[in-house]
XYZ file of C-alpha atoms in Angstrom:
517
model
C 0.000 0.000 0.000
C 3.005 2.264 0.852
C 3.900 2.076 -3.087
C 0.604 2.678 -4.043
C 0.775 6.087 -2.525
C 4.423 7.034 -3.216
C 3.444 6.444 -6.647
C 0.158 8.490 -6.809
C 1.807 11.169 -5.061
C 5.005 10.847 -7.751
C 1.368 11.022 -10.853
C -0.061 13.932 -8.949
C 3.049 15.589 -9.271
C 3.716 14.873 -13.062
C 0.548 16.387 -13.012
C 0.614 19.303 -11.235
C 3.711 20.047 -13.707
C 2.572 19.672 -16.303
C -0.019 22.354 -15.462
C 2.471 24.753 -13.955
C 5.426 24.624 -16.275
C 5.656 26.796 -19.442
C 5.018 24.279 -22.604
C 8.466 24.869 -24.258
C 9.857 23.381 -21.123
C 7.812 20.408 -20.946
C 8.836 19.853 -24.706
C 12.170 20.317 -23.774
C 12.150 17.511 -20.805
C 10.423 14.987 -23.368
C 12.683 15.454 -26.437
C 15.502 14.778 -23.629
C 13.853 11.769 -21.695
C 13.066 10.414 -25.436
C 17.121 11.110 -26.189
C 18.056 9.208 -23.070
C 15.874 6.176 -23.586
C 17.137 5.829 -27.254
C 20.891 6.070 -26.133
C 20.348 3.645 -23.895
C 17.881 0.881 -25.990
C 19.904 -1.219 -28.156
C 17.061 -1.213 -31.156
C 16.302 1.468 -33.415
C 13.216 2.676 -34.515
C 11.663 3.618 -37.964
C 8.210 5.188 -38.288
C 6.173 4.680 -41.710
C 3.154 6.867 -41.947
C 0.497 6.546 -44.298
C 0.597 10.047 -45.791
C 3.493 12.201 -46.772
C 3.739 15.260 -44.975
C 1.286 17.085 -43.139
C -1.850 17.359 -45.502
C -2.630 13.792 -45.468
C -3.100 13.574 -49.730
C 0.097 12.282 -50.804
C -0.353 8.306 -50.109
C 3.235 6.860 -48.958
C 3.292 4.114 -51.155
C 6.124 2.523 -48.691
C 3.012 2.335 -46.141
C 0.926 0.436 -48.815
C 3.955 -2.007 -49.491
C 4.374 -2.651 -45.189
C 0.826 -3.938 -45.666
C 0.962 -5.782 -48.589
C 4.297 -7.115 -46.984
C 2.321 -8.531 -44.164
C -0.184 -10.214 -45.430
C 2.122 -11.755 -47.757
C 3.618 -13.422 -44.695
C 0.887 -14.572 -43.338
C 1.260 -18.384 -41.782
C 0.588 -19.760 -38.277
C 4.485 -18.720 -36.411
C 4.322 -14.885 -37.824
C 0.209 -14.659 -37.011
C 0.698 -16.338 -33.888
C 3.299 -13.406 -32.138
C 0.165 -10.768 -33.223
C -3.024 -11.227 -30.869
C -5.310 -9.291 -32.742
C -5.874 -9.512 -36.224
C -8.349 -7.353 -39.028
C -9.661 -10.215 -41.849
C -10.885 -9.152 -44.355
C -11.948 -9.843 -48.280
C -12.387 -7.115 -50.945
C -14.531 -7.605 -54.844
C -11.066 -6.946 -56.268
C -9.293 -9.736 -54.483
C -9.343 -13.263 -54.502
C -7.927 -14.228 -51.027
C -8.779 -13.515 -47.541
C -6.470 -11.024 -46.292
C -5.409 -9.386 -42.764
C -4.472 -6.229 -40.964
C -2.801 -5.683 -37.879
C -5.142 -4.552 -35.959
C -4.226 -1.133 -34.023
C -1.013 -1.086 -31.434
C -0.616 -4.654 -32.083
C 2.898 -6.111 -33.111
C 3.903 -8.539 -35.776
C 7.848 -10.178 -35.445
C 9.590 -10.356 -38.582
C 13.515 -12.277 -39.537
C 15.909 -11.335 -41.817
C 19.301 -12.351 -42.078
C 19.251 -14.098 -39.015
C 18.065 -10.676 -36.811
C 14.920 -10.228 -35.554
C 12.474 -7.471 -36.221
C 9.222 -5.991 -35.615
C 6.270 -4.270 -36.728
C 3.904 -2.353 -34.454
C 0.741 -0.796 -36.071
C -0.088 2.693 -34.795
C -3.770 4.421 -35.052
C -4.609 7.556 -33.086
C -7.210 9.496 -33.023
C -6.983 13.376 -34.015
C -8.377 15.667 -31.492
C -11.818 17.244 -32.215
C -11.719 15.139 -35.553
C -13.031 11.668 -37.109
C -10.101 11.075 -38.876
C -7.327 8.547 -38.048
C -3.890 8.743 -38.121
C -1.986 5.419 -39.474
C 1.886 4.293 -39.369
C 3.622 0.923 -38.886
C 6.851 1.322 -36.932
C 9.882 -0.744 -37.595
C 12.275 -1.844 -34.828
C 15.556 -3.545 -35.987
C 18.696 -3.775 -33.850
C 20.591 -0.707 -33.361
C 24.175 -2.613 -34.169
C 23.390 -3.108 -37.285
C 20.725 -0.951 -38.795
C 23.134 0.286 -41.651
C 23.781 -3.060 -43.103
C 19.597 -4.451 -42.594
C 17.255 -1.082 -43.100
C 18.169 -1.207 -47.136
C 17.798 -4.660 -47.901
C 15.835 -5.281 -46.130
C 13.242 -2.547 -47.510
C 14.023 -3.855 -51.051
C 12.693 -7.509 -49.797
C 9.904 -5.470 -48.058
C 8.810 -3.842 -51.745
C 9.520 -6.899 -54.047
C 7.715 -9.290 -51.594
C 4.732 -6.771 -51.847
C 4.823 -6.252 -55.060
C 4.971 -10.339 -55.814
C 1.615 -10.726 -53.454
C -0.235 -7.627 -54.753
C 0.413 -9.228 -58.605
C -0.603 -12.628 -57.345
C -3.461 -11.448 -55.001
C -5.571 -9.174 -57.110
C -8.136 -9.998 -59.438
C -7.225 -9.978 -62.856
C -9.318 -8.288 -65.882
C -10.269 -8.646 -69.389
C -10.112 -5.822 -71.565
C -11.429 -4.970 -74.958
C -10.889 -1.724 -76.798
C -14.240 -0.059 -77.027
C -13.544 2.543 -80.247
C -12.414 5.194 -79.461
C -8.384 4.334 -78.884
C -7.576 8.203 -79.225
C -9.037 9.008 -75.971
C -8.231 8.822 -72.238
C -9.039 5.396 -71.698
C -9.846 3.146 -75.264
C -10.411 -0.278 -72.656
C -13.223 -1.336 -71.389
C -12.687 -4.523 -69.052
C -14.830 -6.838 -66.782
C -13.303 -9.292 -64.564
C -11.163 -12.458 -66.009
C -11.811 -15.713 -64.356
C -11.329 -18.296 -66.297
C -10.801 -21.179 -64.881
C -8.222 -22.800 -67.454
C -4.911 -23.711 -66.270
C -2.074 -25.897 -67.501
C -2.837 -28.951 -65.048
C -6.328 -28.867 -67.182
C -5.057 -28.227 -70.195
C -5.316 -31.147 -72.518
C -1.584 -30.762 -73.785
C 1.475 -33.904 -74.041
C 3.234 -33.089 -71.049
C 6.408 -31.998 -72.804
C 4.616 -29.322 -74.464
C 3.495 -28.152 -71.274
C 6.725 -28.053 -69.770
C 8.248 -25.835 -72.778
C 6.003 -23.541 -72.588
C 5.919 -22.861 -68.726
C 9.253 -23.108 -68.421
C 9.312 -20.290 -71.247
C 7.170 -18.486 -69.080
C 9.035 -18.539 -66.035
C 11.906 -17.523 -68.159
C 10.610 -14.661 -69.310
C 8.662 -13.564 -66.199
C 12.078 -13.882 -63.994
C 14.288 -11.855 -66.936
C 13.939 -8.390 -66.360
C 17.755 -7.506 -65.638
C 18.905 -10.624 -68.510
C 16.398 -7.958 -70.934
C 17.733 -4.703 -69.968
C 21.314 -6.330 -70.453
C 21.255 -7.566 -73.490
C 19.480 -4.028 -74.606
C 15.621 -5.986 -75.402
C 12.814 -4.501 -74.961
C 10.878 -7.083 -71.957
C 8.217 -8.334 -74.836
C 7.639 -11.914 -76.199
C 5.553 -13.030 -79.154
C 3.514 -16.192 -79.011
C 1.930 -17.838 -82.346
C -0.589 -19.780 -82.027
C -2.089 -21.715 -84.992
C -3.423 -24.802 -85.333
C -7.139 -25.744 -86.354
C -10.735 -24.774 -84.684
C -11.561 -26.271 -81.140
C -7.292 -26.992 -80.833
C -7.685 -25.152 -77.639
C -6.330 -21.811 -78.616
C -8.257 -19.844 -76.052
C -7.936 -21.761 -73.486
C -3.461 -21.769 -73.303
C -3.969 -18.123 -73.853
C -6.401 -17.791 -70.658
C -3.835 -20.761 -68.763
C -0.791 -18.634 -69.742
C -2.859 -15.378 -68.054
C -3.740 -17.463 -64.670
C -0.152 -19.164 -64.888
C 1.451 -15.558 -64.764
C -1.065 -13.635 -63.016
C -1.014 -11.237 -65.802
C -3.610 -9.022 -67.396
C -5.635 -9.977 -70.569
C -6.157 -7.368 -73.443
C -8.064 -8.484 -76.284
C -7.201 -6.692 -78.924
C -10.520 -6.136 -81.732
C -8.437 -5.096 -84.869
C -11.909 -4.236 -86.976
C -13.099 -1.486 -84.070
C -9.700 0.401 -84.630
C -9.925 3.017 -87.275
C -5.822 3.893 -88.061
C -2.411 3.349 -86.858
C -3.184 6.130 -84.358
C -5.571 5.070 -82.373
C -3.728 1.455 -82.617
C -0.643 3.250 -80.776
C -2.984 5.170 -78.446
C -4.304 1.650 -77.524
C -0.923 -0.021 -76.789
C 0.157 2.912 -74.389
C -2.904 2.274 -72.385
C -2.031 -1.170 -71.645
C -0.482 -1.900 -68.551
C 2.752 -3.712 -67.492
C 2.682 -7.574 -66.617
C -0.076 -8.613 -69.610
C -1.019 -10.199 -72.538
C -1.738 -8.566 -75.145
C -4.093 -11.140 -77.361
C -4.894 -10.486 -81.627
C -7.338 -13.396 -82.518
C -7.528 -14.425 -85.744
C -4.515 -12.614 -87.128
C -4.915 -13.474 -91.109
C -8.471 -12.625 -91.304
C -9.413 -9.908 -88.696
C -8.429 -7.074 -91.579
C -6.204 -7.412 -94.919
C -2.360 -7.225 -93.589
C -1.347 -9.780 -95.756
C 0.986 -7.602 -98.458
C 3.262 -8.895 -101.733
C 6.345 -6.435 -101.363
C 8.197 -8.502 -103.802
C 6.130 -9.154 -106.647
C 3.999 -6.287 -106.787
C 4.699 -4.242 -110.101
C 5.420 -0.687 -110.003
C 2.842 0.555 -112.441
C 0.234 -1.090 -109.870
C 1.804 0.665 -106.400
C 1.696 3.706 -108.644
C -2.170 3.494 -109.455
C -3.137 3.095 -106.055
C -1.518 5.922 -104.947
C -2.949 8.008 -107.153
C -6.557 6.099 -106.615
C -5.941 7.491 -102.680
C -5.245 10.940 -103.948
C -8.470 10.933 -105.923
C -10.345 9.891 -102.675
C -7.941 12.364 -100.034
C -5.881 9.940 -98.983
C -9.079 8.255 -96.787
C -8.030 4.734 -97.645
C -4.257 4.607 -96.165
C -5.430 7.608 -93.245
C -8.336 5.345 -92.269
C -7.577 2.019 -91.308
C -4.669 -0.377 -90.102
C -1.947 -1.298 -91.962
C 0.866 -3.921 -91.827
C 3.433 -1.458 -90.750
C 1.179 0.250 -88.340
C 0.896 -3.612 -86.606
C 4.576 -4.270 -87.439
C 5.101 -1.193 -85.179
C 2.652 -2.327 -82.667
C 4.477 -5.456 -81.778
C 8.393 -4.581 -82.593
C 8.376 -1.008 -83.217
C 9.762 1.986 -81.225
C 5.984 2.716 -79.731
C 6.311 -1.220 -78.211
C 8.866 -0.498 -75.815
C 6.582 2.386 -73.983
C 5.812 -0.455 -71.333
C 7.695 -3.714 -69.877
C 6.722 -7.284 -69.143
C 4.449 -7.811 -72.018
C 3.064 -10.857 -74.234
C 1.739 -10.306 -77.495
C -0.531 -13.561 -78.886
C -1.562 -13.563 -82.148
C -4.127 -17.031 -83.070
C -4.564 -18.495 -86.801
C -5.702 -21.236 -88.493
C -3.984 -21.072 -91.430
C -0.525 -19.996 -90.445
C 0.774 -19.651 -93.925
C -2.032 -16.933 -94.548
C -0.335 -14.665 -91.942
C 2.284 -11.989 -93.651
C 6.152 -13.610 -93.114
C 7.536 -10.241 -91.774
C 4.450 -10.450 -88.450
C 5.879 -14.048 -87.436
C 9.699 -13.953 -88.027
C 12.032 -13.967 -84.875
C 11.515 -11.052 -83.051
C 8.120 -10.302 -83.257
C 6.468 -13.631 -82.891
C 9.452 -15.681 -80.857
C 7.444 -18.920 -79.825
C 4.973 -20.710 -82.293
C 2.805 -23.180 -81.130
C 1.195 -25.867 -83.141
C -1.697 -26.865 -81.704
C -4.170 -30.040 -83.596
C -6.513 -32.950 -82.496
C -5.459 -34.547 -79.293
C -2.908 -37.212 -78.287
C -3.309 -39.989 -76.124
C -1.904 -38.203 -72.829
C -4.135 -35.077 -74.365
C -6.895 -37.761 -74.246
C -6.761 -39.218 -70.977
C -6.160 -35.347 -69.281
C -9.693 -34.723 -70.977
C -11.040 -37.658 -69.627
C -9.803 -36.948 -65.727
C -11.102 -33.796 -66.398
C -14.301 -34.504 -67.301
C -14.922 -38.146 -66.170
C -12.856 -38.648 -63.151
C -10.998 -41.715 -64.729
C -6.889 -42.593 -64.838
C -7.978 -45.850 -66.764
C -10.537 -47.523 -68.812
C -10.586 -50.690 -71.135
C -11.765 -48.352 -73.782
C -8.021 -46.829 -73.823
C -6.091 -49.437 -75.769
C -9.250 -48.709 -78.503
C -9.183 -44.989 -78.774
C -5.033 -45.366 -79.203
C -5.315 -47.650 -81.762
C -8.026 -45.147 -83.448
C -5.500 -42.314 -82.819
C -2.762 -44.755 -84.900
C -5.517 -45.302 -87.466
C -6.104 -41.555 -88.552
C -9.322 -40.771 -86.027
C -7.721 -38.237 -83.940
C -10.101 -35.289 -83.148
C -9.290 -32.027 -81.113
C -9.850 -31.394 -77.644
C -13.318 -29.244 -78.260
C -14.325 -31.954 -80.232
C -13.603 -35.065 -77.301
C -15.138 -32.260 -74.636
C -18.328 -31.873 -76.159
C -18.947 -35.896 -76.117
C -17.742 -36.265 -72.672
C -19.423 -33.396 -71.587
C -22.994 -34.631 -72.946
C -22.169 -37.823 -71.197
C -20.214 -37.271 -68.319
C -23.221 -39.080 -66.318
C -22.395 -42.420 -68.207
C -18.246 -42.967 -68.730
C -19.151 -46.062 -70.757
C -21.121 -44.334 -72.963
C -18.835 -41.119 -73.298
C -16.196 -43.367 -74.107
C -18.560 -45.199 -76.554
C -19.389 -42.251 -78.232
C -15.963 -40.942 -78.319
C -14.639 -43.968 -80.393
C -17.789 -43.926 -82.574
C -16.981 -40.279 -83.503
C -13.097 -41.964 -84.319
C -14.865 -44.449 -86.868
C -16.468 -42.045 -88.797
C -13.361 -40.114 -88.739
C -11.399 -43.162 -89.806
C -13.903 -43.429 -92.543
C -13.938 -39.936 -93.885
C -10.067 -40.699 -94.480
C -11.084 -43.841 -96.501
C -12.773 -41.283 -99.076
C -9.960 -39.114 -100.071
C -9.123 -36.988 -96.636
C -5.969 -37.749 -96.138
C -3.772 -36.854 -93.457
C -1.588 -34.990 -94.172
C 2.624 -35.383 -93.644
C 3.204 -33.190 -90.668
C 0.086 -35.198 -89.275
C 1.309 -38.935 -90.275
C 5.078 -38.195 -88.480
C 3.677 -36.910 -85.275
C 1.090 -39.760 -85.008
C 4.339 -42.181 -85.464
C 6.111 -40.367 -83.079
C 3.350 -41.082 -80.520
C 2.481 -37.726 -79.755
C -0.588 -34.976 -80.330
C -0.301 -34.859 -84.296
C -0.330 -30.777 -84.286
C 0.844 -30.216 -80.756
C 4.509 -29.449 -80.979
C 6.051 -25.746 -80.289
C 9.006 -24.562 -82.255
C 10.949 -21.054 -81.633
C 12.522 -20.090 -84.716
C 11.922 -18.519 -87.924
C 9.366 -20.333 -90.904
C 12.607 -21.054 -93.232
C 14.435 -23.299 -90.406
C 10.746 -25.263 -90.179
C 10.462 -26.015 -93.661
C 14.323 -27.374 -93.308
C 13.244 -29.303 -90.612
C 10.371 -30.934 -92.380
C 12.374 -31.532 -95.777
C 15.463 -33.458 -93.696
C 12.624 -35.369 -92.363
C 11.972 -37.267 -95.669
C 8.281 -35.956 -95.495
C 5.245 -38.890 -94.984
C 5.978 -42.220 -94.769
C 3.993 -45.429 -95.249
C 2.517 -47.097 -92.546
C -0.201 -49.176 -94.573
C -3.479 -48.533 -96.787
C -6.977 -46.758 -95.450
C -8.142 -50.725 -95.656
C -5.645 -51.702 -93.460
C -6.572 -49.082 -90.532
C -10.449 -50.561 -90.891
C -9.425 -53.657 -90.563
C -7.906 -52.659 -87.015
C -10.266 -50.453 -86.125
C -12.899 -53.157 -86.212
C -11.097 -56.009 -84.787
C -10.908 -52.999 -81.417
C -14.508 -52.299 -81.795
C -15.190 -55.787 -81.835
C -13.099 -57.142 -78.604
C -14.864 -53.718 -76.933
C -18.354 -55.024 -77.143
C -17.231 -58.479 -76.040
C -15.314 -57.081 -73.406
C -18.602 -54.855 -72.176
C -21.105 -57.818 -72.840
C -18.417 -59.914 -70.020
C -18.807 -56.927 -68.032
C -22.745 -56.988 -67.932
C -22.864 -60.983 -67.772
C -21.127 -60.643 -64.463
């Protein structure tokens, strides 16, 4: 009881001082008790505020990136030094995330040491408004060699989770490219990824690993003097699954999606006014590259006298035709121009059918550096689809559908989807229906559909007969395929009906055992 008093008595003096004594002094006495206790404490202290200054309307971003920071940390030995904890989820997020919830602390390591963050909120007197900081405490010894680094692994952590975190859009240009904003976007969740994907697993592993190259090479691109761009082809016939790598490549790298409508953009212009727009870390997507609008352009062969008539055809009409609409250099200057370096850590995809319909000087190196084949489905392309949609690793039906694939009836993924899909309530029948569809495609061969020789090698190698990705110029392909010896033999259209019904046949023995039992 005797310290009780002595220390109300030493509280009623404090405040009788406080009253008494002129405020410059009692400023005075705390800047030095504050002096004392830091010379003395062997950690030094850092305060972050959320606003610059004194206005409170310049956001310190370095506040933002603390936050970001510590949610990105978030697992059971950092949440468990922090009592109280804000959750919370946002429409622009897909993850639950947390705040430290006021004058709580969170413990940190780096480099061995031990640090912490405390979250401050006070009130402002005679005001609603709060005032926010996160203060840093790191040992005093060595503050010089940990506040920098570790405030660069503070920023690229954050910067990592926000990219990851935050919900990803689709944009399309809207017409009218010239002004502030030419994209309109709604939010991209597709659900395609690469473990769906319906791709031979080596393909897979190319292009992620391509990916994760080109995602991770920001200083290898400013070394070598390269703008940080890549160009993906994609060709390969309807229902190949076009779409859906372009949407797995966007969830794979967390990136942006800008879909690109060539026939809403009036000139080169407003093209360049759209590219600026875009933003770092996305994909950039031109669908159907050779028929979208005419790029496709004989500089070779052309005669004079013609270049000459249509120039003077466009002076009879002001000049409307080449002023008013795309051309192939305005796109060659899109994707490898001066005007596509005005942003980093971008992915142009243009799609085809018909890749030899698409102008040489769009898909040479440099401009499109990665073309992917993409065709009718393989076996492992097959039996993804069928997890996928079925829930099966094996089925007797198997050894019939490879032997189909062998024979010529290969069909693409869309194609297999839509029949498991419609079935997916019966995986006998699915897989019934999926041969079936194989018969009639082995018989539509028997009548003069052919396949053709890049088709007939792949199918011998064992793989997806289109499926195959290549980096490289057109030229080196074409050597390729000529050292090759072009198609083989591998037996008559008689021959593959032959085999195909001897399968079908030990099938519906094999199913009438199944229902006997």
């Amino acid at each position: 009881m005797e310290i009780l008093s002595q220390m109300w008595s030493f509280l009623g003096l404090l405040t009788v001082l406080q009253n008494v004594l002129p405020t410059q002094l009692l400023s005075l006495l705390h800047s030095f008790y504050e002096s004392l206790q830091d010379f003395f404490s062997p950690y030094s202290y850092f305060e972050v505020p959320e606003f610059n200054g004194y206005c409170g309307v310049d956001v310190n971003d370095l506040y933002r990136q603390v936050n970001l920071y510590l949610n990105s940390v978030n697992n059971p030995s950092t949440a468990a030094t922090c009592r109280r904890l804000t959750l919370s989820r946002s429409k622009s997020s897909n993850r639950i995330s947390f705040t430290v919830a006021p004058n709580q602390t969170v413990h940190d390591s780096f480099s061995n040491h031990t640090l912490s963050w405390t979250h401050h909120v006070d009130t402002v007197q005679d005001s609603l408004e709060e005032k926010r900081s996160f203060t840093l405490k790191l040992p005093k010894r060595h503050r010089h060699t940990l506040l920098s680094p570790y405030l660069d692994h503070v920023t690229k952590r954050a910067e990592e989770f926000e990219r990851v975190s935050r919900e990803r859009r689709l944009f399309t240009n809207n017409g009218h490219g010239s002004y502030e904003s030419g994209w309109v976007s709604v939010p991209f969740r597709h659900p395609s990824t690469f473990e769906t994907l319906a791709l031979e697993p080596d393909l897979k592993k190319q292009i992620t690993e391509d990916l994760t190259a080109f995602a991770n090479g920001k200083e290898f691109y400013h070394r070598v003097g390269r703008a940080w761009k890549r160009g993906y082809l994609l060709h390969g016939p309807p229902g190949s699954g076009k779409s859906s790598l372009i949407a797995a490549m966007a969830n794979y790298l967390c990136y942006d999606v800008y879909d690109l409508e060539l026939t809403k953009v009036s000139d080169n212009s407003e093209l360049r006014a759209l590219l600026i727009q875009t933003t770092n870390r996305s994909i950039i997507v031109i669908e159907d590259i050779d028929c979208t609008v005419d790029l496709t352009v004989d500089r070779t062969m052309k005669p004079r006298t013609t270049v000459m008539r249509k120039r003077k055809e466009m002076v009879a009409r002001g000049e409307q035709e080449e002023s008013g609409r795309v051309t192939l250099s305005g796109l060659l200057n899109f994707t490898d121009g001066l005007w596509s370096c005005c942003g980093e850590e971008r992915i142009i995809v243009f799609t085809t059918n018909y890749r030899d319909n698409v102008d040489p000087a769009l898909v040479r190196c440099g401009r499109m550096d990665v073309h992917v084949s993409l065709g009718t489905c393989g076996m492992h392309a097959f039996k993804a689809l069928v997890k996928n949609y079925l829930g099966l690793d094996s089925h007797p039906v198997f050894e019939v559908v490879e032997s189909c694939l062998r024979s010529g009836g290969a069909l693409t993924p869309a194609q297999v989807g839509e029949v498991l899909l419609r079935n997916r309530g019966d995986a006998d029948l699915a897989l019934r229906d999926v041969v079936a569809a194989m018969q009639a495609k082995i018989l539509g061969l028997g009548h003069g559909e052919g396949m053709e020789c890049d088709d007939a090698a792949a199918v011998t190698a064992g793989r997806s007969p289109e499926s195959v990705l290549m980096v490289g110029s057109p030229e080196s392909w074409m050597k390729k395929r000529k050292e090759s010896g072009g198609c083989g033999g591998g037996g008559s259209t008689w021959e593959k009906k032959v085999k195909f019904l001897v399968r079908l046949r030990s099938l519906t023995k094999s199913d009438s055992g199944r229902r006997g039992v």
